[in-house]
Amino acid sequence: MDNEHSKLPETIYSMIQATYWMGYCLVGSFMSVFLLYFGYSNSEIGLIASTGSILSVLFQLVSGRVLDKYPKIQLRKFTCCHILIFLMPAAFQLLGKKSGFLITVTMILVYSLANSLQPLLNSLCVQFEGTGLKINFGLARGLGSLTFAVMSFAMGKILLKKPPTILPKTYIAIFLCLIVWVLLFRYEPPRKQAKTLQRNEVSGIILLKKYKKFIVFLIGVICLMFGHSLINQYMIQIVTSLGADSDVMGKCFFMAAALELPAMFSFSKIKSKLSCGWWLCISSVFFTLKHLLIFLANSIVMLYTAQFMQIGGFALLAPAVVYYANECMEKEDQAKGQALVSASMTAAGIFASCIGGLLLDYTTVKGMLLVGAIVTAVGLILVFAFTDKACKIRS
């Protein structure tokens, strides 16, 4: 098999990422729209989202243990089973008529299963490299951002004419298509029996002491992602407070996702110009500017202007923090470093969902955004103070 033959699997894998992010857009970004339609309060929406986030972590842990314990299980087939399980609560959502047990439980399961599917799809790419070929993951992930943007724009328009009950119908169809693409991705190296490896195990407490500066940096990342998650989770409430509707919300998500593409596509090149530490500092400035502009926004034009900050915010942080974790840690600790980064992102989402919903119910949209702006500014300070700008990638 030569490099020419890798074009087909790369195309299929790109379609996997594109289809997944199109479906996830409807599950994650439009969840508030769906639940508000059924009469849920903002606090209840926050509780559902945070519970789903916690459950997604548990699903990821279970999936990892199953795949490690039973090496004969094909990752491709396991992923398809995961999607089929996702489709069951999604189908039950079609039976819901008002807020209650059925909608609450199915939304938690749909949200958590959609989130926990992402690492499995990423693992398909990693496993493929065991065949000796490469896939341009940045290109595939960038295509995912593009389809996310297109779906955001399209669904914003559709919801002007159709009720939010169209959401589960649409993502059921999309995830059925995803099963087809995953089944077509028939490129797996034979899984060998696990060998006993000598590893330098480091306990959690020792790890915290060993990388004190990195841990405080991660607290800064949590603060930045708190503001980011707050805006994404409650965008419909933000645009409604400005007198707009789901169409404007869809356009906001479209702009943000589309503006991520240049940085994500080119990061492997631009990281040689500056250290990842500096790119993270630049990213924190864009995060803070975006949140400040949204807090100050008194018109839709200003809200759109704030979305342009995405080009240097999340678009830089997402790839830079992954490289930075490897730069800062010894080789034997790098896997734990990536786990800490993932945990930080999840923690930020959980805090934003809970606190944001409570702030909306007991204050106003401006009150919620003010808290988010303050927390984001704290993140900016921590990232600048505790990022090692001179760190280089360890071999």
Coordinates of C-alpha atoms in Angstrom, one line a residue, residues 3 9 20 40 88 112 209 217 230 245 279 289 294 394:
N3 CA 0.6 7.0 -0.3
P9 CA -9.4 6.4 3.6
Y20 CA -20.2 14.0 13.3
Y40 CA -37.5 24.2 30.8
M88 CA -32.2 4.9 21.0
S112 CA -23.5 12.6 26.9
K209 CA 3.8 18.8 42.7
F217 CA -1.9 27.4 33.7
L230 CA -21.1 30.2 28.7
D245 CA -34.1 35.0 17.0
W279 CA 0.2 31.3 20.9
L289 CA -11.8 40.6 23.8
I294 CA -20.4 40.5 23.7
R394 CA 10.3 17.1 23.9

